[in-house]
């Protein structure tokens, strides 16, 4: 249970973020979630608040690539809730292409959201945790932040940066009661993955064959992983980039005979 804990979820309106908002609400947290899609955010706030009346659910529209908006969200959380206990950095976009197929403006866009957005949120929410000498930061990385994918140069770079930023925060603030870990999912059946499967006729088949489990994760499974990290039942867990990937990152790439 997250009774009385204040959790901030950035990138909370759809997919894994939405599933985490609902799960944290079920566990009676104060949940402030942010995202750019106002219509989806307001609908999710209403739905979750009705389903879990003992939780406090608040949606705030925010673009994580805009520093001023991140700062304003942090000020709101501190004024209204007295600080932040759990920060889940889930905002992100995906971009395919090798490096010569990735124009500089597109590279900057993915780095601003997937990497700099994590930095900004940590920069503005960490001071609240330091006041309490307690806090949990959970970053959304990816198996693409542990190993490289073909034709995903910018995404690999952004998630690789998140992976090592997680380690840096973990060792720098451990003595102040703050734990920082990252979740590194493989393929998750979100709107983004479904879009890929619709656009590329063979994509689902080849992806399913690549995973040892021959399955994909659901957003709810990833949310359960985030909850485990948020609850800090194993407080010695710190600086971990946790693969939730059906075993794909275990594979050397050699063919199966």
mmCIF file of N, CA and C in Angstrom, residues 97-233:
data_model
loop_
_atom_site.group_PDB
_atom_site.id
_atom_site.type_symbol
_atom_site.label_atom_id
_atom_site.label_comp_id
_atom_site.label_asym_id
_atom_site.label_seq_id
_atom_site.Cartn_x
_atom_site.Cartn_y
_atom_site.Cartn_z
ATOM 1 N N UNK A 97 15.104 4.957 -37.025
ATOM 2 C CA UNK A 97 16.025 5.456 -38.041
ATOM 3 C C UNK A 97 17.471 5.320 -37.625
ATOM 4 N N UNK A 98 18.329 4.991 -38.600
ATOM 5 C CA UNK A 98 19.761 5.002 -38.349
ATOM 6 C C UNK A 98 20.234 6.453 -38.238
ATOM 7 N N UNK A 99 21.481 6.648 -37.858
ATOM 8 C CA UNK A 99 21.924 8.011 -37.561
ATOM 9 C C UNK A 99 21.827 8.922 -38.782
ATOM 10 N N UNK A 100 22.108 8.406 -39.974
ATOM 11 C CA UNK A 100 22.022 9.247 -41.168
ATOM 12 C C UNK A 100 20.586 9.439 -41.648
ATOM 13 N N UNK A 101 19.654 8.769 -41.003
ATOM 14 C CA UNK A 101 18.229 8.957 -41.276
ATOM 15 C C UNK A 101 17.550 9.759 -40.171
ATOM 16 N N UNK A 102 18.375 10.337 -39.297
ATOM 17 C CA UNK A 102 17.857 11.084 -38.151
ATOM 18 C C UNK A 102 18.343 12.525 -38.223
ATOM 19 N N UNK A 103 17.516 13.442 -38.725
ATOM 20 C CA UNK A 103 17.936 14.850 -38.800
ATOM 21 C C UNK A 103 18.203 15.421 -37.411
ATOM 22 N N UNK A 104 19.071 16.412 -37.318
ATOM 23 C CA UNK A 104 19.404 16.989 -36.011
ATOM 24 C C UNK A 104 18.193 17.450 -35.203
ATOM 25 N N UNK A 105 17.183 18.023 -35.858
ATOM 26 C CA UNK A 105 16.027 18.499 -35.096
ATOM 27 C C UNK A 105 15.243 17.343 -34.478
ATOM 28 N N UNK A 106 15.185 16.203 -35.182
ATOM 29 C CA UNK A 106 14.502 15.034 -34.634
ATOM 30 C C UNK A 106 15.307 14.417 -33.487
ATOM 31 N N UNK A 107 16.620 14.408 -33.639
ATOM 32 C CA UNK A 107 17.474 13.915 -32.560
ATOM 33 C C UNK A 107 17.283 14.785 -31.312
ATOM 34 N N UNK A 108 17.280 16.085 -31.488
ATOM 35 C CA UNK A 108 17.089 16.990 -30.358
ATOM 36 C C UNK A 108 15.726 16.788 -29.709
ATOM 37 N N UNK A 109 14.708 16.535 -30.518
ATOM 38 C CA UNK A 109 13.346 16.369 -29.982
ATOM 39 C C UNK A 109 13.264 15.155 -29.056
ATOM 40 N N UNK A 110 13.822 14.035 -29.489
ATOM 41 C CA UNK A 110 13.736 12.836 -28.650
ATOM 42 C C UNK A 110 14.615 12.968 -27.408
ATOM 43 N N UNK A 111 15.760 13.626 -27.536
ATOM 44 C CA UNK A 111 16.607 13.826 -26.369
ATOM 45 C C UNK A 111 15.949 14.773 -25.364
ATOM 46 N N UNK A 112 15.258 15.799 -25.854
ATOM 47 C CA UNK A 112 14.593 16.752 -24.964
ATOM 48 C C UNK A 112 13.492 16.097 -24.140
ATOM 49 N N UNK A 113 12.766 15.155 -24.719
ATOM 50 C CA UNK A 113 11.663 14.509 -24.007
ATOM 51 C C UNK A 113 12.145 13.303 -23.221
ATOM 52 N N UNK A 114 12.825 12.386 -23.891
ATOM 53 C CA UNK A 114 13.168 11.107 -23.266
ATOM 54 C C UNK A 114 14.320 11.216 -22.270
ATOM 55 N N UNK A 115 15.219 12.172 -22.464
ATOM 56 C CA UNK A 115 16.394 12.276 -21.596
ATOM 57 C C UNK A 115 16.367 13.563 -20.752
ATOM 58 N N UNK A 116 16.331 14.708 -21.410
ATOM 59 C CA UNK A 116 16.355 15.966 -20.653
ATOM 60 C C UNK A 116 15.117 16.099 -19.773
ATOM 61 N N UNK A 117 13.987 15.551 -20.202
ATOM 62 C CA UNK A 117 12.778 15.590 -19.386
ATOM 63 C C UNK A 117 12.970 14.872 -18.059
ATOM 64 N N UNK A 118 13.673 13.747 -18.076
ATOM 65 C CA UNK A 118 13.979 13.020 -16.835
ATOM 66 C C UNK A 118 14.874 13.873 -15.943
ATOM 67 N N UNK A 119 15.896 14.473 -16.551
ATOM 68 C CA UNK A 119 16.787 15.361 -15.791
ATOM 69 C C UNK A 119 16.004 16.505 -15.139
ATOM 70 N N UNK A 120 15.145 17.160 -15.921
ATOM 71 C CA UNK A 120 14.407 18.308 -15.384
ATOM 72 C C UNK A 120 13.518 17.903 -14.212
ATOM 73 N N UNK A 121 12.813 16.795 -14.353
ATOM 74 C CA UNK A 121 11.931 16.355 -13.271
ATOM 75 C C UNK A 121 12.750 16.050 -12.011
ATOM 76 N N UNK A 122 13.856 15.369 -12.169
ATOM 77 C CA UNK A 122 14.711 15.074 -11.011
ATOM 78 C C UNK A 122 15.263 16.368 -10.398
ATOM 79 N N UNK A 123 15.639 17.296 -11.255
ATOM 80 C CA UNK A 123 16.209 18.561 -10.788
ATOM 81 C C UNK A 123 15.211 19.330 -9.910
ATOM 82 N N UNK A 124 13.939 19.319 -10.282
ATOM 83 C CA UNK A 124 12.956 20.111 -9.547
ATOM 84 C C UNK A 124 12.263 19.347 -8.420
ATOM 85 N N UNK A 125 12.257 18.022 -8.457
ATOM 86 C CA UNK A 125 11.578 17.270 -7.401
ATOM 87 C C UNK A 125 12.536 16.730 -6.337
ATOM 88 N N UNK A 126 13.802 16.549 -6.670
ATOM 89 C CA UNK A 126 14.764 16.050 -5.679
ATOM 90 C C UNK A 126 14.867 16.940 -4.434
ATOM 91 N N UNK A 127 14.842 18.264 -4.558
ATOM 92 C CA UNK A 127 14.941 19.079 -3.347
ATOM 93 C C UNK A 127 13.856 18.782 -2.311
ATOM 94 N N UNK A 128 12.643 18.449 -2.760
ATOM 95 C CA UNK A 128 11.569 18.094 -1.818
ATOM 96 C C UNK A 128 11.919 16.811 -1.072
ATOM 97 N N UNK A 129 12.504 15.852 -1.785
ATOM 98 C CA UNK A 129 12.885 14.585 -1.163
ATOM 99 C C UNK A 129 14.013 14.790 -0.170
ATOM 100 N N UNK A 130 14.935 15.673 -0.509
ATOM 101 C CA UNK A 130 16.052 15.938 0.390
ATOM 102 C C UNK A 130 15.576 16.561 1.702
ATOM 103 N N UNK A 131 14.528 17.359 1.645
ATOM 104 C CA UNK A 131 13.968 17.945 2.871
ATOM 105 C C UNK A 131 13.476 16.856 3.814
ATOM 106 N N UNK A 132 12.895 15.799 3.236
ATOM 107 C CA UNK A 132 12.363 14.697 4.037
ATOM 108 C C UNK A 132 13.417 13.631 4.338
ATOM 109 N N UNK A 133 14.555 13.706 3.612
ATOM 110 C CA UNK A 133 15.550 12.630 3.671
ATOM 111 C C UNK A 133 14.907 11.292 3.305
ATOM 112 N N UNK A 134 14.012 11.362 2.324
ATOM 113 C CA UNK A 134 13.323 10.163 1.834
ATOM 114 C C UNK A 134 12.767 10.461 0.441
ATOM 115 N N UNK A 135 12.901 9.492 -0.449
ATOM 116 C CA UNK A 135 12.296 9.644 -1.766
ATOM 117 C C UNK A 135 12.614 8.453 -2.649
ATOM 118 N N UNK A 136 11.730 8.219 -3.596
ATOM 119 C CA UNK A 136 11.902 7.126 -4.548
ATOM 120 C C UNK A 136 11.739 7.676 -5.956
ATOM 121 N N UNK A 137 12.749 7.489 -6.775
ATOM 122 C CA UNK A 137 12.686 7.898 -8.178
ATOM 123 C C UNK A 137 12.709 6.644 -9.047
ATOM 124 N N UNK A 138 11.763 6.575 -9.958
ATOM 125 C CA UNK A 138 11.682 5.452 -10.890
ATOM 126 C C UNK A 138 11.694 6.036 -12.296
ATOM 127 N N UNK A 139 12.701 5.690 -13.067
ATOM 128 C CA UNK A 139 12.818 6.188 -14.434
ATOM 129 C C UNK A 139 12.391 5.119 -15.426
ATOM 130 N N UNK A 140 11.779 5.564 -16.508
ATOM 131 C CA UNK A 140 11.416 4.643 -17.574
ATOM 132 C C UNK A 140 12.546 4.606 -18.588
ATOM 133 N N UNK A 141 13.313 3.518 -18.546
ATOM 134 C CA UNK A 141 14.311 3.285 -19.575
ATOM 135 C C UNK A 141 13.744 2.252 -20.544
ATOM 136 N N UNK A 142 14.542 1.325 -20.980
ATOM 137 C CA UNK A 142 14.102 0.357 -21.981
ATOM 138 C C UNK A 142 15.204 -0.689 -22.149
ATOM 139 N N UNK A 143 14.851 -1.843 -22.713
ATOM 140 C CA UNK A 143 15.920 -2.757 -23.130
ATOM 141 C C UNK A 143 16.808 -2.062 -24.155
ATOM 142 N N UNK A 144 16.262 -1.052 -24.832
ATOM 143 C CA UNK A 144 17.043 -0.267 -25.799
ATOM 144 C C UNK A 144 18.043 0.646 -25.119
ATOM 145 N N UNK A 145 17.933 0.779 -23.793
ATOM 146 C CA UNK A 145 18.921 1.521 -23.025
ATOM 147 C C UNK A 145 20.002 0.629 -22.449
ATOM 148 N N UNK A 146 19.829 -0.674 -22.616
ATOM 149 C CA UNK A 146 20.812 -1.647 -22.142
ATOM 150 C C UNK A 146 21.596 -2.221 -23.319
ATOM 151 N N UNK A 147 20.867 -2.528 -24.388
ATOM 152 C CA UNK A 147 21.445 -3.049 -25.629
ATOM 153 C C UNK A 147 20.934 -2.175 -26.778
ATOM 154 N N UNK A 148 21.565 -2.293 -27.926
ATOM 155 C CA UNK A 148 21.155 -1.477 -29.075
ATOM 156 C C UNK A 148 20.196 -2.241 -29.986
ATOM 157 N N UNK A 149 19.321 -1.481 -30.635
ATOM 158 C CA UNK A 149 18.423 -2.015 -31.655
ATOM 159 C C UNK A 149 18.859 -1.504 -33.018
ATOM 160 N N UNK A 150 18.582 -2.278 -34.032
ATOM 161 C CA UNK A 150 18.795 -1.800 -35.383
ATOM 162 C C UNK A 150 17.884 -0.600 -35.665
ATOM 163 N N UNK A 151 18.416 0.383 -36.370
ATOM 164 C CA UNK A 151 17.636 1.516 -36.898
ATOM 165 C C UNK A 151 16.888 2.285 -35.812
ATOM 166 N N UNK A 152 17.527 2.459 -34.658
ATOM 167 C CA UNK A 152 16.913 3.242 -33.582
ATOM 168 C C UNK A 152 17.994 4.050 -32.870
ATOM 169 N N UNK A 153 18.821 4.762 -33.639
ATOM 170 C CA UNK A 153 19.999 5.433 -33.083
ATOM 171 C C UNK A 153 19.644 6.457 -32.008
ATOM 172 N N UNK A 154 18.673 7.295 -32.265
ATOM 173 C CA UNK A 154 18.327 8.350 -31.310
ATOM 174 C C UNK A 154 17.675 7.773 -30.055
ATOM 175 N N UNK A 155 16.772 6.837 -30.239
ATOM 176 C CA UNK A 155 16.082 6.224 -29.098
ATOM 177 C C UNK A 155 17.077 5.464 -28.227
ATOM 178 N N UNK A 156 17.970 4.678 -28.845
ATOM 179 C CA UNK A 156 19.015 3.980 -28.101
ATOM 180 C C UNK A 156 19.855 4.958 -27.280
ATOM 181 N N UNK A 157 20.199 6.096 -27.887
ATOM 182 C CA UNK A 157 21.024 7.093 -27.213
ATOM 183 C C UNK A 157 20.305 7.688 -26.005
ATOM 184 N N UNK A 158 19.042 8.058 -26.192
ATOM 185 C CA UNK A 158 18.273 8.674 -25.109
ATOM 186 C C UNK A 158 18.081 7.717 -23.942
ATOM 187 N N UNK A 159 17.709 6.490 -24.244
ATOM 188 C CA UNK A 159 17.459 5.529 -23.170
ATOM 189 C C UNK A 159 18.760 5.078 -22.511
ATOM 190 N N UNK A 160 19.848 5.023 -23.274
ATOM 191 C CA UNK A 160 21.141 4.733 -22.674
ATOM 192 C C UNK A 160 21.544 5.806 -21.679
ATOM 193 N N UNK A 161 21.231 7.052 -21.999
ATOM 194 C CA UNK A 161 21.523 8.153 -21.076
ATOM 195 C C UNK A 161 20.695 8.040 -19.802
ATOM 196 N N UNK A 162 19.425 7.672 -19.935
ATOM 197 C CA UNK A 162 18.558 7.495 -18.768
ATOM 198 C C UNK A 162 19.094 6.378 -17.876
ATOM 199 N N UNK A 163 19.563 5.303 -18.501
ATOM 200 C CA UNK A 163 20.127 4.184 -17.757
ATOM 201 C C UNK A 163 21.270 4.636 -16.861
ATOM 202 N N UNK A 164 22.176 5.442 -17.388
ATOM 203 C CA UNK A 164 23.327 5.847 -16.578
ATOM 204 C C UNK A 164 23.010 7.015 -15.653
ATOM 205 N N UNK A 165 22.047 7.857 -16.019
ATOM 206 C CA UNK A 165 21.593 8.898 -15.092
ATOM 207 C C UNK A 165 20.979 8.251 -13.855
ATOM 208 N N UNK A 166 20.261 7.164 -14.049
ATOM 209 C CA UNK A 166 19.678 6.418 -12.925
ATOM 210 C C UNK A 166 20.762 5.981 -11.963
ATOM 211 N N UNK A 167 21.848 5.442 -12.490
ATOM 212 C CA UNK A 167 22.954 5.004 -11.636
ATOM 213 C C UNK A 167 23.594 6.186 -10.899
ATOM 214 N N UNK A 168 23.745 7.297 -11.614
ATOM 215 C CA UNK A 168 24.386 8.475 -11.011
ATOM 216 C C UNK A 168 23.579 9.010 -9.836
ATOM 217 N N UNK A 169 22.261 9.134 -10.032
ATOM 218 C CA UNK A 169 21.402 9.621 -8.951
ATOM 219 C C UNK A 169 21.424 8.646 -7.781
ATOM 220 N N UNK A 170 21.415 7.351 -8.092
ATOM 221 C CA UNK A 170 21.375 6.328 -7.048
ATOM 222 C C UNK A 170 22.570 6.439 -6.099
ATOM 223 N N UNK A 171 23.752 6.633 -6.656
ATOM 224 C CA UNK A 171 24.933 6.681 -5.780
ATOM 225 C C UNK A 171 25.120 8.057 -5.139
ATOM 226 N N UNK A 172 24.665 9.098 -5.816
ATOM 227 C CA UNK A 172 24.873 10.451 -5.284
ATOM 228 C C UNK A 172 23.970 10.763 -4.093
ATOM 229 N N UNK A 173 22.760 10.151 -4.035
ATOM 230 C CA UNK A 173 21.792 10.552 -3.018
ATOM 231 C C UNK A 173 21.375 9.416 -2.092
ATOM 232 N N UNK A 174 22.051 8.279 -2.178
ATOM 233 C CA UNK A 174 21.682 7.139 -1.331
ATOM 234 C C UNK A 174 21.774 7.465 0.151
ATOM 235 N N UNK A 175 22.784 8.235 0.547
ATOM 236 C CA UNK A 175 22.973 8.558 1.963
ATOM 237 C C UNK A 175 21.883 9.482 2.495
ATOM 238 N N UNK A 176 21.151 10.113 1.589
ATOM 239 C CA UNK A 176 20.051 10.998 1.997
ATOM 240 C C UNK A 176 18.691 10.290 1.956
ATOM 241 N N UNK A 177 18.709 8.978 1.905
ATOM 242 C CA UNK A 177 17.451 8.227 1.969
ATOM 243 C C UNK A 177 16.706 8.135 0.654
ATOM 244 N N UNK A 178 17.370 8.467 -0.446
ATOM 245 C CA UNK A 178 16.709 8.465 -1.758
ATOM 246 C C UNK A 178 17.182 7.254 -2.549
ATOM 247 N N UNK A 179 16.231 6.554 -3.156
ATOM 248 C CA UNK A 179 16.532 5.410 -4.001
ATOM 249 C C UNK A 179 16.112 5.734 -5.430
ATOM 250 N N UNK A 180 16.953 5.352 -6.381
ATOM 251 C CA UNK A 180 16.649 5.606 -7.790
ATOM 252 C C UNK A 180 16.893 4.324 -8.592
ATOM 253 N N UNK A 181 15.863 3.854 -9.271
ATOM 254 C CA UNK A 181 15.939 2.680 -10.126
ATOM 255 C C UNK A 181 15.230 2.963 -11.437
ATOM 256 N N UNK A 182 15.457 2.113 -12.413
ATOM 257 C CA UNK A 182 14.783 2.258 -13.704
ATOM 258 C C UNK A 182 14.160 0.940 -14.118
ATOM 259 N N UNK A 183 13.062 1.055 -14.843
ATOM 260 C CA UNK A 183 12.408 -0.102 -15.446
ATOM 261 C C UNK A 183 12.795 -0.111 -16.922
ATOM 262 N N UNK A 184 13.168 -1.293 -17.413
ATOM 263 C CA UNK A 184 13.640 -1.431 -18.799
ATOM 264 C C UNK A 184 12.767 -2.450 -19.527
ATOM 265 N N UNK A 185 11.603 -2.032 -20.005
ATOM 266 C CA UNK A 185 10.711 -3.002 -20.650
ATOM 267 C C UNK A 185 11.187 -3.395 -22.050
ATOM 268 N N UNK A 186 10.764 -4.571 -22.453
ATOM 269 C CA UNK A 186 10.818 -4.948 -23.854
ATOM 270 C C UNK A 186 9.543 -4.463 -24.521
ATOM 271 N N UNK A 187 9.011 -5.249 -25.440
ATOM 272 C CA UNK A 187 7.798 -4.852 -26.168
ATOM 273 C C UNK A 187 6.577 -4.895 -25.248
ATOM 274 N N UNK A 188 5.861 -3.786 -25.182
ATOM 275 C CA UNK A 188 4.666 -3.659 -24.347
ATOM 276 C C UNK A 188 3.499 -3.290 -25.251
ATOM 277 N N UNK A 189 2.358 -3.906 -25.036
ATOM 278 C CA UNK A 189 1.214 -3.679 -25.916
ATOM 279 C C UNK A 189 0.540 -2.347 -25.581
ATOM 280 N N UNK A 190 1.217 -1.283 -25.951
ATOM 281 C CA UNK A 190 0.692 0.066 -25.832
ATOM 282 C C UNK A 190 0.201 0.543 -27.200
ATOM 283 N N UNK A 191 -0.350 1.733 -27.239
ATOM 284 C CA UNK A 191 -0.812 2.298 -28.508
ATOM 285 C C UNK A 191 0.337 2.414 -29.511
ATOM 286 N N UNK A 192 1.534 2.720 -29.020
ATOM 287 C CA UNK A 192 2.692 2.875 -29.893
ATOM 288 C C UNK A 192 3.029 1.549 -30.588
ATOM 289 N N UNK A 193 3.031 0.455 -29.820
ATOM 290 C CA UNK A 193 3.348 -0.847 -30.403
ATOM 291 C C UNK A 193 2.248 -1.294 -31.363
ATOM 292 N N UNK A 194 1.011 -1.079 -30.997
ATOM 293 C CA UNK A 194 -0.100 -1.477 -31.866
ATOM 294 C C UNK A 194 -0.045 -0.710 -33.185
ATOM 295 N N UNK A 195 0.354 0.551 -33.123
ATOM 296 C CA UNK A 195 0.493 1.349 -34.340
ATOM 297 C C UNK A 195 1.557 0.737 -35.258
ATOM 298 N N UNK A 196 2.682 0.332 -34.664
ATOM 299 C CA UNK A 196 3.751 -0.304 -35.453
ATOM 300 C C UNK A 196 3.250 -1.576 -36.104
ATOM 301 N N UNK A 197 2.500 -2.373 -35.363
ATOM 302 C CA UNK A 197 1.999 -3.632 -35.903
ATOM 303 C C UNK A 197 1.007 -3.399 -37.039
ATOM 304 N N UNK A 198 0.264 -2.316 -36.943
ATOM 305 C CA UNK A 198 -0.689 -2.009 -38.031
ATOM 306 C C UNK A 198 0.037 -1.514 -39.282
ATOM 307 N N UNK A 199 1.091 -0.743 -39.074
ATOM 308 C CA UNK A 199 1.803 -0.136 -40.203
ATOM 309 C C UNK A 199 2.707 -1.137 -40.927
ATOM 310 N N UNK A 200 3.289 -2.075 -40.179
ATOM 311 C CA UNK A 200 4.231 -3.031 -40.760
ATOM 312 C C UNK A 200 3.633 -4.421 -40.603
ATOM 313 N N UNK A 201 3.241 -5.018 -41.689
ATOM 314 C CA UNK A 201 2.439 -6.238 -41.647
ATOM 315 C C UNK A 201 3.130 -7.401 -40.932
ATOM 316 N N UNK A 202 4.435 -7.495 -41.046
ATOM 317 C CA UNK A 202 5.152 -8.629 -40.474
ATOM 318 C C UNK A 202 5.736 -8.337 -39.088
ATOM 319 N N UNK A 203 5.545 -7.131 -38.582
ATOM 320 C CA UNK A 203 6.230 -6.713 -37.354
ATOM 321 C C UNK A 203 5.835 -7.560 -36.151
ATOM 322 N N UNK A 204 4.566 -7.844 -35.992
ATOM 323 C CA UNK A 204 4.139 -8.615 -34.823
ATOM 324 C C UNK A 204 4.735 -10.022 -34.859
ATOM 325 N N UNK A 205 4.744 -10.636 -36.011
ATOM 326 C CA UNK A 205 5.260 -12.003 -36.136
ATOM 327 C C UNK A 205 6.750 -12.073 -35.782
ATOM 328 N N UNK A 206 7.550 -11.183 -36.355
ATOM 329 C CA UNK A 206 8.992 -11.265 -36.112
ATOM 330 C C UNK A 206 9.337 -10.873 -34.676
ATOM 331 N N UNK A 207 8.586 -9.941 -34.104
ATOM 332 C CA UNK A 207 8.823 -9.579 -32.710
ATOM 333 C C UNK A 207 8.452 -10.722 -31.775
ATOM 334 N N UNK A 208 7.345 -11.358 -32.037
ATOM 335 C CA UNK A 208 6.927 -12.484 -31.194
ATOM 336 C C UNK A 208 7.961 -13.612 -31.243
ATOM 337 N N UNK A 209 8.495 -13.869 -32.424
ATOM 338 C CA UNK A 209 9.504 -14.917 -32.572
ATOM 339 C C UNK A 209 10.801 -14.572 -31.854
ATOM 340 N N UNK A 210 11.105 -13.267 -31.736
ATOM 341 C CA UNK A 210 12.370 -12.846 -31.127
ATOM 342 C C UNK A 210 12.379 -13.027 -29.617
ATOM 343 N N UNK A 211 11.221 -12.951 -28.976
ATOM 344 C CA UNK A 211 11.160 -13.046 -27.523
ATOM 345 C C UNK A 211 11.106 -14.497 -27.088
ATOM 346 N N UNK A 212 11.952 -14.912 -26.131
ATOM 347 C CA UNK A 212 11.924 -16.300 -25.662
ATOM 348 C C UNK A 212 10.550 -16.746 -25.175
ATOM 349 N N UNK A 213 9.782 -15.812 -24.600
ATOM 350 C CA UNK A 213 8.437 -16.153 -24.125
ATOM 351 C C UNK A 213 7.397 -16.175 -25.252
ATOM 352 N N UNK A 214 7.770 -15.591 -26.399
ATOM 353 C CA UNK A 214 6.853 -15.430 -27.540
ATOM 354 C C UNK A 214 5.583 -14.671 -27.143
ATOM 355 N N UNK A 215 5.748 -13.761 -26.204
ATOM 356 C CA UNK A 215 4.635 -12.923 -25.751
ATOM 357 C C UNK A 215 5.121 -11.484 -25.619
ATOM 358 N N UNK A 216 4.185 -10.568 -25.370
ATOM 359 C CA UNK A 216 4.500 -9.177 -25.085
ATOM 360 C C UNK A 216 3.953 -8.825 -23.707
ATOM 361 N N UNK A 217 4.524 -7.825 -23.095
ATOM 362 C CA UNK A 217 4.032 -7.369 -21.797
ATOM 363 C C UNK A 217 2.767 -6.545 -21.970
ATOM 364 N N UNK A 218 1.966 -6.514 -20.933
ATOM 365 C CA UNK A 218 0.837 -5.580 -20.875
ATOM 366 C C UNK A 218 1.272 -4.357 -20.077
ATOM 367 N N UNK A 219 0.635 -3.206 -20.295
ATOM 368 C CA UNK A 219 0.958 -2.031 -19.472
ATOM 369 C C UNK A 219 0.780 -2.306 -17.982
ATOM 370 N N UNK A 220 -0.195 -3.146 -17.652
ATOM 371 C CA UNK A 220 -0.458 -3.454 -16.245
ATOM 372 C C UNK A 220 0.699 -4.208 -15.599
ATOM 373 N N UNK A 221 1.374 -5.078 -16.370
ATOM 374 C CA UNK A 221 2.533 -5.788 -15.829
ATOM 375 C C UNK A 221 3.669 -4.821 -15.496
ATOM 376 N N UNK A 222 3.875 -3.854 -16.369
ATOM 377 C CA UNK A 222 4.941 -2.868 -16.104
ATOM 378 C C UNK A 222 4.562 -1.998 -14.908
ATOM 379 N N UNK A 223 3.279 -1.650 -14.810
ATOM 380 C CA UNK A 223 2.809 -0.864 -13.662
ATOM 381 C C UNK A 223 3.048 -1.602 -12.350
ATOM 382 N N UNK A 224 2.860 -2.906 -12.348
ATOM 383 C CA UNK A 224 3.122 -3.699 -11.133
ATOM 384 C C UNK A 224 4.602 -3.637 -10.752
ATOM 385 N N UNK A 225 5.466 -3.602 -11.738
ATOM 386 C CA UNK A 225 6.900 -3.471 -11.474
ATOM 387 C C UNK A 225 7.210 -2.111 -10.849
ATOM 388 N N UNK A 226 6.585 -1.073 -11.393
ATOM 389 C CA UNK A 226 6.764 0.277 -10.847
ATOM 390 C C UNK A 226 6.271 0.339 -9.396
ATOM 391 N N UNK A 227 5.132 -0.294 -9.133
ATOM 392 C CA UNK A 227 4.595 -0.321 -7.767
ATOM 393 C C UNK A 227 5.567 -0.999 -6.805
ATOM 394 N N UNK A 228 6.130 -2.116 -7.222
ATOM 395 C CA UNK A 228 7.108 -2.817 -6.378
ATOM 396 C C UNK A 228 8.267 -1.897 -6.012
ATOM 397 N N UNK A 229 8.788 -1.166 -6.989
ATOM 398 C CA UNK A 229 9.891 -0.251 -6.717
ATOM 399 C C UNK A 229 9.444 0.912 -5.842
ATOM 400 N N UNK A 230 8.215 1.385 -6.064
ATOM 401 C CA UNK A 230 7.700 2.533 -5.301
ATOM 402 C C UNK A 230 7.492 2.187 -3.836
ATOM 403 N N UNK A 231 7.098 0.961 -3.560
ATOM 404 C CA UNK A 231 6.800 0.578 -2.172
ATOM 405 C C UNK A 231 8.060 0.412 -1.325
ATOM 406 N N UNK A 232 9.198 0.207 -1.968
ATOM 407 C CA UNK A 232 10.476 0.077 -1.255
ATOM 408 C C UNK A 232 10.443 -1.013 -0.191
ATOM 409 N N UNK A 233 9.817 -2.124 -0.546
ATOM 410 C CA UNK A 233 9.827 -3.256 0.378
ATOM 411 C C UNK A 233 11.221 -3.882 0.467
#
